[in-house]
PDB file of C-alpha atoms in Angstrom:
ATOM      1  CA  MET A  17      86.111 147.994  71.745  1.00  0.00           C
ATOM      2  CA  ILE A  18      83.274 150.125  71.671  1.00  0.00           C
ATOM      3  CA  PRO A  19      83.011 152.006  75.120  1.00  0.00           C
ATOM      4  CA  THR A  20      80.221 150.916  77.069  1.00  0.00           C
ATOM      5  CA  ASN A  21      78.762 151.237  80.742  1.00  0.00           C
ATOM      6  CA  ASN A  22      77.040 147.972  80.622  1.00  0.00           C
ATOM      7  CA  PRO A  23      79.328 145.758  83.439  1.00  0.00           C
ATOM      8  CA  ARG A  24      78.340 142.278  81.395  1.00  0.00           C
ATOM      9  CA  GLU A  25      79.341 144.079  77.866  1.00  0.00           C
ATOM     10  CA  LYS A  26      82.632 145.278  79.690  1.00  0.00           C
ATOM     11  CA  GLU A  27      83.402 142.076  80.876  1.00  0.00           C
ATOM     12  CA  ARG A  28      82.748 140.484  77.274  1.00  0.00           C
ATOM     13  CA  SER A  29      84.696 142.898  75.430  1.00  0.00           C
ATOM     14  CA  ILE A  30      87.730 142.439  77.985  1.00  0.00           C
ATOM     15  CA  LYS A  31      87.747 138.220  77.596  1.00  0.00           C
ATOM     16  CA  LYS A  32      87.392 138.795  73.784  1.00  0.00           C
ATOM     17  CA  LEU A  33      90.734 141.429  73.477  1.00  0.00           C
ATOM     18  CA  PHE A  34      92.024 138.720  75.851  1.00  0.00           C
ATOM     19  CA  TYR A  35      91.354 135.541  73.843  1.00  0.00           C
ATOM     20  CA  LYS A  36      92.543 137.315  70.628  1.00  0.00           C
ATOM     21  CA  ASP A  37      95.773 138.542  72.279  1.00  0.00           C
ATOM     22  CA  SER A  38      96.431 135.179  73.676  1.00  0.00           C
ATOM     23  CA  THR A  39      95.555 133.627  70.022  1.00  0.00           C
ATOM     24  CA  TRP A  40      98.101 135.761  68.472  1.00  0.00           C
ATOM     25  CA  ALA A  41     100.746 135.590  71.312  1.00  0.00           C
ATOM     26  CA  ILE A  42     100.751 131.499  71.277  1.00  0.00           C
ATOM     27  CA  ILE A  43     101.043 131.670  67.316  1.00  0.00           C
ATOM     28  CA  LEU A  44     104.081 133.743  67.516  1.00  0.00           C
ATOM     29  CA  LEU A  45     105.412 131.821  70.015  1.00  0.00           C
ATOM     30  CA  LEU A  46     104.793 128.848  68.827  1.00  0.00           C
ATOM     31  CA  PRO A  47     108.129 128.187  66.650  1.00  0.00           C
ATOM     32  CA  ASN A  48     110.165 129.150  69.682  1.00  0.00           C
ATOM     33  CA  ILE A  49     107.807 126.585  72.065  1.00  0.00           C
ATOM     34  CA  LEU A  50     108.069 123.821  69.095  1.00  0.00           C
ATOM     35  CA  GLY A  51     112.172 124.135  69.252  1.00  0.00           C
ATOM     36  CA  PHE A  52     112.391 123.978  72.750  1.00  0.00           C
ATOM     37  CA  ILE A  53     110.419 120.637  72.986  1.00  0.00           C
ATOM     38  CA  MET A  54     112.122 119.424  69.894  1.00  0.00           C
ATOM     39  CA  PHE A  55     115.630 120.107  70.798  1.00  0.00           C
ATOM     40  CA  THR A  56     115.819 120.780  74.670  1.00  0.00           C
ATOM     41  CA  LEU A  57     113.033 119.298  76.358  1.00  0.00           C
ATOM     42  CA  TRP A  58     112.842 115.874  74.468  1.00  0.00           C
ATOM     43  CA  PRO A  59     116.497 115.293  74.621  1.00  0.00           C
ATOM     44  CA  VAL A  60     116.664 115.953  78.687  1.00  0.00           C
ATOM     45  CA  VAL A  61     114.066 113.359  78.924  1.00  0.00           C
ATOM     46  CA  ALA A  62     115.632 110.965  76.530  1.00  0.00           C
ATOM     47  CA  SER A  63     118.808 110.849  78.401  1.00  0.00           C
ATOM     48  CA  PHE A  64     117.542 110.713  81.599  1.00  0.00           C
ATOM     49  CA  PHE A  65     115.602 107.151  80.253  1.00  0.00           C
ATOM     50  CA  LEU A  66     118.945 106.469  78.604  1.00  0.00           C
ATOM     51  CA  SER A  67     120.830 106.738  81.384  1.00  0.00           C
ATOM     52  CA  PHE A  68     119.160 103.548  83.054  1.00  0.00           C
ATOM     53  CA  THR A  69     120.052 101.896  79.793  1.00  0.00           C
ATOM     54  CA  GLU A  70     122.799 100.493  77.672  1.00  0.00           C
ATOM     55  CA  TRP A  71     122.697 101.373  73.950  1.00  0.00           C
ATOM     56  CA  ASP A  72     125.507 101.208  71.231  1.00  0.00           C
ATOM     57  CA  LEU A  73     123.162 102.938  68.535  1.00  0.00           C
ATOM     58  CA  LEU A  74     122.940  99.333  66.957  1.00  0.00           C
ATOM     59  CA  GLN A  75     121.977  96.956  69.167  1.00  0.00           C
ATOM     60  CA  PRO A  76     118.132  97.106  71.119  1.00  0.00           C
ATOM     61  CA  ILE A  77     118.202  99.576  74.027  1.00  0.00           C
ATOM     62  CA  LYS A  78     118.396  97.123  77.135  1.00  0.00           C
ATOM     63  CA  PHE A  79     117.302  98.772  80.564  1.00  0.00           C
ATOM     64  CA  VAL A  80     119.849  98.214  83.398  1.00  0.00           C
ATOM     65  CA  GLY A  81     118.525 100.006  85.961  1.00  0.00           C
ATOM     66  CA  LEU A  82     121.059 101.877  88.205  1.00  0.00           C
ATOM     67  CA  LYS A  83     124.004  99.638  86.731  1.00  0.00           C
ATOM     68  CA  ASN A  84     125.336 103.100  85.045  1.00  0.00           C
ATOM     69  CA  TYR A  85     125.302 105.165  87.794  1.00  0.00           C
ATOM     70  CA  ILE A  86     127.281 102.320  89.669  1.00  0.00           C
ATOM     71  CA  ASP A  87     130.085 101.688  87.598  1.00  0.00           C
ATOM     72  CA  LEU A  88     130.518 105.248  87.259  1.00  0.00           C
ATOM     73  CA  PHE A  89     131.793 105.877  90.746  1.00  0.00           C
ATOM     74  CA  GLN A  90     133.522 102.573  90.158  1.00  0.00           C
ATOM     75  CA  ASP A  91     135.413 104.181  87.095  1.00  0.00           C
ATOM     76  CA  GLU A  92     138.961 105.460  87.703  1.00  0.00           C
ATOM     77  CA  THR A  93     139.007 107.682  84.527  1.00  0.00           C
ATOM     78  CA  PHE A  94     135.815 109.281  85.362  1.00  0.00           C
ATOM     79  CA  ILE A  95     137.395 110.055  89.105  1.00  0.00           C
ATOM     80  CA  LYS A  96     140.526 111.522  87.406  1.00  0.00           C
ATOM     81  CA  VAL A  97     138.339 113.596  85.175  1.00  0.00           C
ATOM     82  CA  PHE A  98     136.033 114.906  87.700  1.00  0.00           C
ATOM     83  CA  TRP A  99     138.815 115.907  89.590  1.00  0.00           C
ATOM     84  CA  ASN A 100     140.939 117.546  86.631  1.00  0.00           C
ATOM     85  CA  THR A 101     137.347 119.362  86.213  1.00  0.00           C
ATOM     86  CA  ILE A 102     137.337 120.566  89.801  1.00  0.00           C
ATOM     87  CA  TYR A 103     140.973 121.627  89.297  1.00  0.00           C
ATOM     88  CA  PHE A 104     140.257 123.805  86.067  1.00  0.00           C
ATOM     89  CA  THR A 105     137.312 125.334  87.865  1.00  0.00           C
ATOM     90  CA  VAL A 106     139.074 126.450  91.301  1.00  0.00           C
ATOM     91  CA  ALA A 107     142.230 127.883  89.080  1.00  0.00           C
ATOM     92  CA  SER A 108     140.269 129.560  86.302  1.00  0.00           C
ATOM     93  CA  VAL A 109     137.322 130.911  87.920  1.00  0.00           C
ATOM     94  CA  PRO A 110     138.833 133.145  90.444  1.00  0.00           C
ATOM     95  CA  LEU A 111     141.970 134.331  88.739  1.00  0.00           C
ATOM     96  CA  GLY A 112     139.235 135.150  85.630  1.00  0.00           C
ATOM     97  CA  ILE A 113     137.147 137.100  87.874  1.00  0.00           C
ATOM     98  CA  VAL A 114     140.161 139.165  89.618  1.00  0.00           C
ATOM     99  CA  PHE A 115     141.603 139.808  85.739  1.00  0.00           C
ATOM    100  CA  SER A 116     138.182 140.614  84.374  1.00  0.00           C
ATOM    101  CA  LEU A 117     137.122 143.349  87.463  1.00  0.00           C
ATOM    102  CA  MET A 118     141.187 144.684  87.199  1.00  0.00           C
ATOM    103  CA  LEU A 119     140.831 145.500  83.493  1.00  0.00           C
ATOM    104  CA  ALA A 120     137.198 146.825  83.988  1.00  0.00           C
ATOM    105  CA  ILE A 121     138.606 149.228  86.339  1.00  0.00           C
ATOM    106  CA  ALA A 122     141.515 150.454  84.216  1.00  0.00           C
ATOM    107  CA  LEU A 123     139.007 150.623  80.999  1.00  0.00           C
ATOM    108  CA  ASN A 124     136.558 152.599  83.382  1.00  0.00           C
ATOM    109  CA  GLN A 125     138.723 155.684  83.055  1.00  0.00           C
ATOM    110  CA  GLY A 126     138.179 158.616  80.597  1.00  0.00           C
ATOM    111  CA  LEU A 127     141.022 158.430  78.465  1.00  0.00           C
ATOM    112  CA  ARG A 128     141.900 159.176  75.080  1.00  0.00           C
ATOM    113  CA  GLY A 129     141.133 155.834  72.815  1.00  0.00           C
ATOM    114  CA  ILE A 130     139.487 154.017  75.357  1.00  0.00           C
ATOM    115  CA  LYS A 131     137.087 152.544  73.350  1.00  0.00           C
ATOM    116  CA  PHE A 132     139.580 151.147  70.989  1.00  0.00           C
ATOM    117  CA  TYR A 133     141.195 149.335  74.202  1.00  0.00           C
ATOM    118  CA  ARG A 134     137.756 147.851  75.257  1.00  0.00           C
ATOM    119  CA  ALA A 135     136.984 146.398  71.572  1.00  0.00           C
ATOM    120  CA  ALA A 136     140.357 144.864  71.692  1.00  0.00           C
ATOM    121  CA  TYR A 137     139.895 142.841  74.909  1.00  0.00           C
ATOM    122  CA  PHE A 138     136.488 141.825  74.050  1.00  0.00           C
ATOM    123  CA  LEU A 139     137.592 140.911  70.434  1.00  0.00           C
ATOM    124  CA  PRO A 140     138.776 137.261  71.913  1.00  0.00           C
ATOM    125  CA  VAL A 141     135.310 136.174  73.450  1.00  0.00           C
ATOM    126  CA  ILE A 142     133.994 136.731  69.865  1.00  0.00           C
ATOM    127  CA  SER A 143     136.544 134.904  68.116  1.00  0.00           C
ATOM    128  CA  SER A 144     136.512 131.306  66.843  1.00  0.00           C
ATOM    129  CA  MET A 145     137.865 129.034  69.467  1.00  0.00           C
ATOM    130  CA  VAL A 146     139.603 127.232  66.590  1.00  0.00           C
ATOM    131  CA  ALA A 147     141.661 130.192  65.631  1.00  0.00           C
ATOM    132  CA  VAL A 148     142.270 130.941  69.196  1.00  0.00           C
ATOM    133  CA  ALA A 149     143.377 127.382  69.746  1.00  0.00           C
ATOM    134  CA  VAL A 150     145.362 127.268  66.909  1.00  0.00           C
ATOM    135  CA  ILE A 151     147.087 130.638  68.033  1.00  0.00           C
ATOM    136  CA  TRP A 152     147.810 129.246  71.417  1.00  0.00           C
ATOM    137  CA  GLN A 153     149.374 125.955  70.208  1.00  0.00           C
ATOM    138  CA  TRP A 154     151.849 127.960  68.414  1.00  0.00           C
ATOM    139  CA  ILE A 155     152.512 130.577  71.192  1.00  0.00           C
ATOM    140  CA  TYR A 156     152.979 126.766  73.395  1.00  0.00           C
ATOM    141  CA  ASN A 157     155.346 125.318  70.823  1.00  0.00           C
ATOM    142  CA  PRO A 158     158.260 124.047  73.038  1.00  0.00           C
ATOM    143  CA  GLU A 159     160.712 125.020  69.718  1.00  0.00           C
ATOM    144  CA  TYR A 160     159.799 127.642  68.224  1.00  0.00           C
ATOM    145  CA  GLY A 161     156.605 129.315  70.706  1.00  0.00           C
ATOM    146  CA  VAL A 162     157.237 132.795  71.636  1.00  0.00           C
ATOM    147  CA  LEU A 163     156.366 131.956  75.182  1.00  0.00           C
ATOM    148  CA  ASN A 164     159.262 129.821  75.576  1.00  0.00           C
ATOM    149  CA  PHE A 165     161.285 132.531  73.748  1.00  0.00           C
ATOM    150  CA  ILE A 166     160.295 134.889  76.395  1.00  0.00           C
ATOM    151  CA  LEU A 167     161.096 133.092  78.879  1.00  0.00           C
ATOM    152  CA  SER A 168     164.719 131.927  77.780  1.00  0.00           C
ATOM    153  CA  LEU A 169     165.589 135.939  77.292  1.00  0.00           C
ATOM    154  CA  VAL A 170     165.304 135.951  81.129  1.00  0.00           C
ATOM    155  CA  GLY A 171     167.281 132.375  81.834  1.00  0.00           C
ATOM    156  CA  ILE A 172     164.236 129.971  82.244  1.00  0.00           C
ATOM    157  CA  GLU A 173     164.343 126.975  80.072  1.00  0.00           C
ATOM    158  CA  GLY A 174     160.079 126.895  79.337  1.00  0.00           C
ATOM    159  CA  PRO A 175     158.907 123.547  79.217  1.00  0.00           C
ATOM    160  CA  SER A 176     156.845 121.209  76.447  1.00  0.00           C
ATOM    161  CA  TRP A 177     153.548 122.875  77.514  1.00  0.00           C
ATOM    162  CA  LEU A 178     150.591 120.668  76.145  1.00  0.00           C
ATOM    163  CA  THR A 179     152.520 117.859  76.201  1.00  0.00           C
ATOM    164  CA  SER A 180     153.716 117.913  80.026  1.00  0.00           C
ATOM    165  CA  THR A 181     151.240 116.100  82.226  1.00  0.00           C
ATOM    166  CA  THR A 182     152.022 119.033  84.822  1.00  0.00           C
ATOM    167  CA  TRP A 183     151.947 122.205  82.609  1.00  0.00           C
ATOM    168  CA  ALA A 184     148.874 121.028  80.257  1.00  0.00           C
ATOM    169  CA  MET A 185     146.266 121.945  82.275  1.00  0.00           C
ATOM    170  CA  PRO A 186     147.611 125.172  83.463  1.00  0.00           C
ATOM    171  CA  ALA A 187     148.144 125.926  79.616  1.00  0.00           C
ATOM    172  CA  VAL A 188     144.201 125.432  78.675  1.00  0.00           C
ATOM    173  CA  ILE A 189     143.290 127.032  81.948  1.00  0.00           C
ATOM    174  CA  ILE A 190     145.721 130.661  80.950  1.00  0.00           C
ATOM    175  CA  THR A 191     143.875 130.008  77.305  1.00  0.00           C
ATOM    176  CA  SER A 192     140.238 129.620  78.826  1.00  0.00           C
ATOM    177  CA  ILE A 193     140.915 132.645  81.014  1.00  0.00           C
ATOM    178  CA  TRP A 194     142.461 134.702  77.807  1.00  0.00           C
ATOM    179  CA  LYS A 195     139.011 133.989  75.828  1.00  0.00           C
ATOM    180  CA  GLY A 196     136.401 134.585  78.160  1.00  0.00           C
ATOM    181  CA  VAL A 197     138.154 137.388  80.294  1.00  0.00           C
ATOM    182  CA  GLY A 198     136.937 140.142  77.961  1.00  0.00           C
ATOM    183  CA  PHE A 199     132.935 138.727  78.552  1.00  0.00           C
ATOM    184  CA  ASN A 200     133.013 139.005  82.091  1.00  0.00           C
ATOM    185  CA  MET A 201     134.983 142.772  81.810  1.00  0.00           C
ATOM    186  CA  LEU A 202     132.200 143.938  80.128  1.00  0.00           C
ATOM    187  CA  LEU A 203     129.862 143.126  82.586  1.00  0.00           C
ATOM    188  CA  PHE A 204     132.116 144.511  85.624  1.00  0.00           C
ATOM    189  CA  LEU A 205     132.519 147.440  83.199  1.00  0.00           C
ATOM    190  CA  ALA A 206     128.813 147.792  83.509  1.00  0.00           C
ATOM    191  CA  GLY A 207     128.534 147.456  87.077  1.00  0.00           C
ATOM    192  CA  LEU A 208     131.145 150.269  87.623  1.00  0.00           C
ATOM    193  CA  GLN A 209     129.564 152.418  85.490  1.00  0.00           C
ATOM    194  CA  ALA A 210     126.122 152.118  87.415  1.00  0.00           C
ATOM    195  CA  ILE A 211     127.824 153.310  90.654  1.00  0.00           C
ATOM    196  CA  PRO A 212     126.960 156.577  91.243  1.00  0.00           C
ATOM    197  CA  GLU A 213     129.979 158.994  90.952  1.00  0.00           C
ATOM    198  CA  HIS A 214     128.399 160.821  94.499  1.00  0.00           C
ATOM    199  CA  TYR A 215     129.461 157.957  96.552  1.00  0.00           C
ATOM    200  CA  TYR A 216     133.193 158.422  95.388  1.00  0.00           C
ATOM    201  CA  GLU A 217     133.130 162.464  95.655  1.00  0.00           C
ATOM    202  CA  ALA A 218     132.089 162.228  99.464  1.00  0.00           C
ATOM    203  CA  ALA A 219     134.873 159.726 100.118  1.00  0.00           C
ATOM    204  CA  ASP A 220     137.410 162.022  98.699  1.00  0.00           C
ATOM    205  CA  ILE A 221     136.020 164.636 100.678  1.00  0.00           C
ATOM    206  CA  ASP A 222     136.661 162.385 103.651  1.00  0.00           C
ATOM    207  CA  GLY A 223     140.420 161.739 102.335  1.00  0.00           C
ATOM    208  CA  ALA A 224     139.790 158.032 101.650  1.00  0.00           C
ATOM    209  CA  THR A 225     142.572 156.365  99.693  1.00  0.00           C
ATOM    210  CA  TRP A 226     142.166 154.730  96.239  1.00  0.00           C
ATOM    211  CA  PHE A 227     141.911 151.293  98.163  1.00  0.00           C
ATOM    212  CA  ASN A 228     139.358 152.773 100.888  1.00  0.00           C
ATOM    213  CA  LYS A 229     136.682 153.511  97.863  1.00  0.00           C
ATOM    214  CA  PHE A 230     137.792 150.272  96.026  1.00  0.00           C
ATOM    215  CA  TRP A 231     137.277 147.846  99.185  1.00  0.00           C
ATOM    216  CA  ASN A 232     134.225 150.072 100.813  1.00  0.00           C
ATOM    217  CA  ILE A 233     132.588 151.589  97.642  1.00  0.00           C
ATOM    218  CA  THR A 234     133.545 149.678  94.525  1.00  0.00           C
ATOM    219  CA  LEU A 235     133.028 145.938  96.069  1.00  0.00           C
ATOM    220  CA  PRO A 236     130.293 146.053  97.867  1.00  0.00           C
ATOM    221  CA  LEU A 237     128.361 147.845  95.250  1.00  0.00           C
ATOM    222  CA  LEU A 238     129.572 145.608  92.635  1.00  0.00           C
ATOM    223  CA  SER A 239     128.159 142.469  94.746  1.00  0.00           C
ATOM    224  CA  PRO A 240     125.199 141.672  92.389  1.00  0.00           C
ATOM    225  CA  THR A 241     127.664 141.907  89.242  1.00  0.00           C
ATOM    226  CA  THR A 242     130.277 139.935  91.280  1.00  0.00           C
ATOM    227  CA  PHE A 243     127.756 137.080  92.058  1.00  0.00           C
ATOM    228  CA  PHE A 244     126.189 136.700  88.471  1.00  0.00           C
ATOM    229  CA  VAL A 245     129.798 136.400  87.131  1.00  0.00           C
ATOM    230  CA  THR A 246     130.666 133.875  89.557  1.00  0.00           C
ATOM    231  CA  VAL A 247     127.952 131.674  88.554  1.00  0.00           C
ATOM    232  CA  MET A 248     128.282 131.729  85.137  1.00  0.00           C
ATOM    233  CA  ALA A 249     131.911 131.438  85.107  1.00  0.00           C
ATOM    234  CA  VAL A 250     131.326 128.169  87.475  1.00  0.00           C
ATOM    235  CA  ILE A 251     128.825 126.820  85.283  1.00  0.00           C
ATOM    236  CA  ASN A 252     130.779 127.558  82.067  1.00  0.00           C
ATOM    237  CA  SER A 253     133.922 125.805  83.602  1.00  0.00           C
ATOM    238  CA  PHE A 254     132.355 122.347  84.756  1.00  0.00           C
ATOM    239  CA  GLN A 255     131.056 122.332  81.115  1.00  0.00           C
ATOM    240  CA  VAL A 256     134.350 123.308  79.590  1.00  0.00           C
ATOM    241  CA  PHE A 257     135.278 121.395  76.261  1.00  0.00           C
ATOM    242  CA  ASP A 258     136.054 122.974  73.059  1.00  0.00           C
ATOM    243  CA  SER A 259     139.840 124.116  74.309  1.00  0.00           C
ATOM    244  CA  VAL A 260     140.377 120.884  75.912  1.00  0.00           C
ATOM    245  CA  TYR A 261     139.307 118.965  72.885  1.00  0.00           C
ATOM    246  CA  LEU A 262     141.213 121.350  70.048  1.00  0.00           C
ATOM    247  CA  MET A 263     144.438 121.842  72.011  1.00  0.00           C
ATOM    248  CA  THR A 264     145.185 118.418  73.876  1.00  0.00           C
ATOM    249  CA  GLN A 265     142.432 115.978  73.286  1.00  0.00           C
ATOM    250  CA  GLY A 266     142.487 115.352  76.827  1.00  0.00           C
ATOM    251  CA  GLY A 267     145.988 114.546  76.887  1.00  0.00           C
ATOM    252  CA  PRO A 268     148.672 113.722  77.825  1.00  0.00           C
ATOM    253  CA  ALA A 269     147.706 110.687  79.985  1.00  0.00           C
ATOM    254  CA  ARG A 270     144.402 112.327  80.652  1.00  0.00           C
ATOM    255  CA  SER A 271     145.829 114.940  82.424  1.00  0.00           C
ATOM    256  CA  THR A 272     143.665 117.602  80.633  1.00  0.00           C
ATOM    257  CA  SER A 273     140.281 115.502  80.432  1.00  0.00           C
ATOM    258  CA  VAL A 274     137.417 116.997  81.769  1.00  0.00           C
ATOM    259  CA  MET A 275     134.053 115.745  82.429  1.00  0.00           C
ATOM    260  CA  VAL A 276     132.354 116.760  78.921  1.00  0.00           C
ATOM    261  CA  HIS A 277     135.009 115.595  77.163  1.00  0.00           C
ATOM    262  CA  TYR A 278     134.776 112.151  78.468  1.00  0.00           C
ATOM    263  CA  ILE A 279     131.139 112.352  78.214  1.00  0.00           C
ATOM    264  CA  TYR A 280     131.553 112.654  74.290  1.00  0.00           C
ATOM    265  CA  GLU A 281     134.464 110.203  74.036  1.00  0.00           C
ATOM    266  CA  ASN A 282     131.875 107.703  75.724  1.00  0.00           C
ATOM    267  CA  ALA A 283     128.895 108.684  73.525  1.00  0.00           C
ATOM    268  CA  PHE A 284     130.147 109.226  70.157  1.00  0.00           C
ATOM    269  CA  GLN A 285     133.616 107.188  70.306  1.00  0.00           C
ATOM    270  CA  PHE A 286     132.743 104.453  72.315  1.00  0.00           C
ATOM    271  CA  PHE A 287     129.040 104.521  71.912  1.00  0.00           C
ATOM    272  CA  ARG A 288     128.140 103.976  75.115  1.00  0.00           C
ATOM    273  CA  MET A 289     124.943 105.922  75.081  1.00  0.00           C
ATOM    274  CA  GLY A 290     123.520 105.163  78.503  1.00  0.00           C
ATOM    275  CA  TYR A 291     126.796 105.408  80.277  1.00  0.00           C
ATOM    276  CA  ALA A 292     127.336 108.887  79.197  1.00  0.00           C
ATOM    277  CA  SER A 293     124.127 109.895  79.851  1.00  0.00           C
ATOM    278  CA  ALA A 294     124.271 108.851  83.262  1.00  0.00           C
ATOM    279  CA  MET A 295     127.401 111.156  83.208  1.00  0.00           C
ATOM    280  CA  SER A 296     125.502 114.360  81.716  1.00  0.00           C
ATOM    281  CA  TYR A 297     122.919 113.603  84.806  1.00  0.00           C
ATOM    282  CA  VAL A 298     125.569 113.355  87.354  1.00  0.00           C
ATOM    283  CA  LEU A 299     127.302 116.656  85.985  1.00  0.00           C
ATOM    284  CA  PHE A 300     124.018 118.424  86.027  1.00  0.00           C
ATOM    285  CA  PHE A 301     123.046 117.800  89.608  1.00  0.00           C
ATOM    286  CA  VAL A 302     126.891 118.900  90.675  1.00  0.00           C
ATOM    287  CA  ILE A 303     126.259 122.091  88.756  1.00  0.00           C
ATOM    288  CA  ALA A 304     123.261 122.509  90.475  1.00  0.00           C
ATOM    289  CA  ILE A 305     124.185 122.035  93.620  1.00  0.00           C
ATOM    290  CA  ILE A 306     127.017 124.083  93.482  1.00  0.00           C
ATOM    291  CA  THR A 307     124.858 126.785  91.626  1.00  0.00           C
ATOM    292  CA  LEU A 308     122.126 126.407  94.899  1.00  0.00           C
ATOM    293  CA  ILE A 309     124.998 126.694  97.590  1.00  0.00           C
ATOM    294  CA  GLN A 310     126.189 130.214  95.427  1.00  0.00           C
ATOM    295  CA  PHE A 311     122.412 131.657  95.904  1.00  0.00           C
ATOM    296  CA  TRP A 312     122.276 130.360  99.478  1.00  0.00           C
ATOM    297  CA  ARG A 313     125.404 132.466 100.552  1.00  0.00           C
ATOM    298  CA  GLN A 314     124.715 135.301  98.457  1.00  0.00           C
ATOM    299  CA  LYS A 315     121.042 135.495  99.817  1.00  0.00           C
ATOM    300  CA  LYS A 316     122.811 135.381 103.167  1.00  0.00           C
ATOM    301  CA  ASP A 317     125.805 137.574 102.932  1.00  0.00           C
ATOM    302  CA  SER A 318     123.623 140.215 100.697  1.00  0.00           C
ATOM    303  CA  ILE A 319     123.892 143.740 101.909  1.00  0.00           C
ATOM    304  CA  TYR A 320     120.579 144.739 100.355  1.00  0.00           C
TER     305      TYR A 320
END
């Protein structure tokens, strides 16, 4: 652009540059925009329409209005898997956050070989869920699994973990926490390293104990990280599927079947696309409401 003192020339040059940059931006973003429209936006809109229909992929689509939603809340299986999902979330999220934070604090020390331990604890996050499920199925095996062997050493008879209606869900929860704890640990570790050291130095001068520093410095300054980890953990726990499908297939007696697993069954095994779409939108609204409540509580309790 040639410098000029003429205001109109300047304006035209700026507009020309703006249109040129906008054109290139649109061209470069077009593949992502098309991908979003085709593989995200269109399925979301189509599934919303399907939630008011009956369709088995073979017969013509039949509009049924709110019937799917009415049937949903009269479906005892749906109510059971909904409470299974709540159980999974209430158990896995707090435990996962506590273990992740404890692990991050332990790995935030300047010890020799600390990078190796950080990488080792993060390894399950990048491991295939299929491999993780196979390993934990062997660990939980009631006859030759290592977990029941360890329990037998202290005189405890281990249960049939994955075939027990009582212990199958705790087994899936333990596996899910083990696989995801490294990711949350990494987030907490970043948050811990962002806390200025002079806060702890001042606390040491005042004679504060380790617990006082943790309670009055670490936890308050980690609140943004804790909030993010909590929101993401809740969303992911409501969407859990792979660990359930690979380890128990929702059994025994649907004791581990969760909402996404039941949606999968209705859509791709029973071919009830409309019913599965209705369940998907119920799940969406549940997650949205819980997330909004979390944001409201964070805004109300924020120290910033």
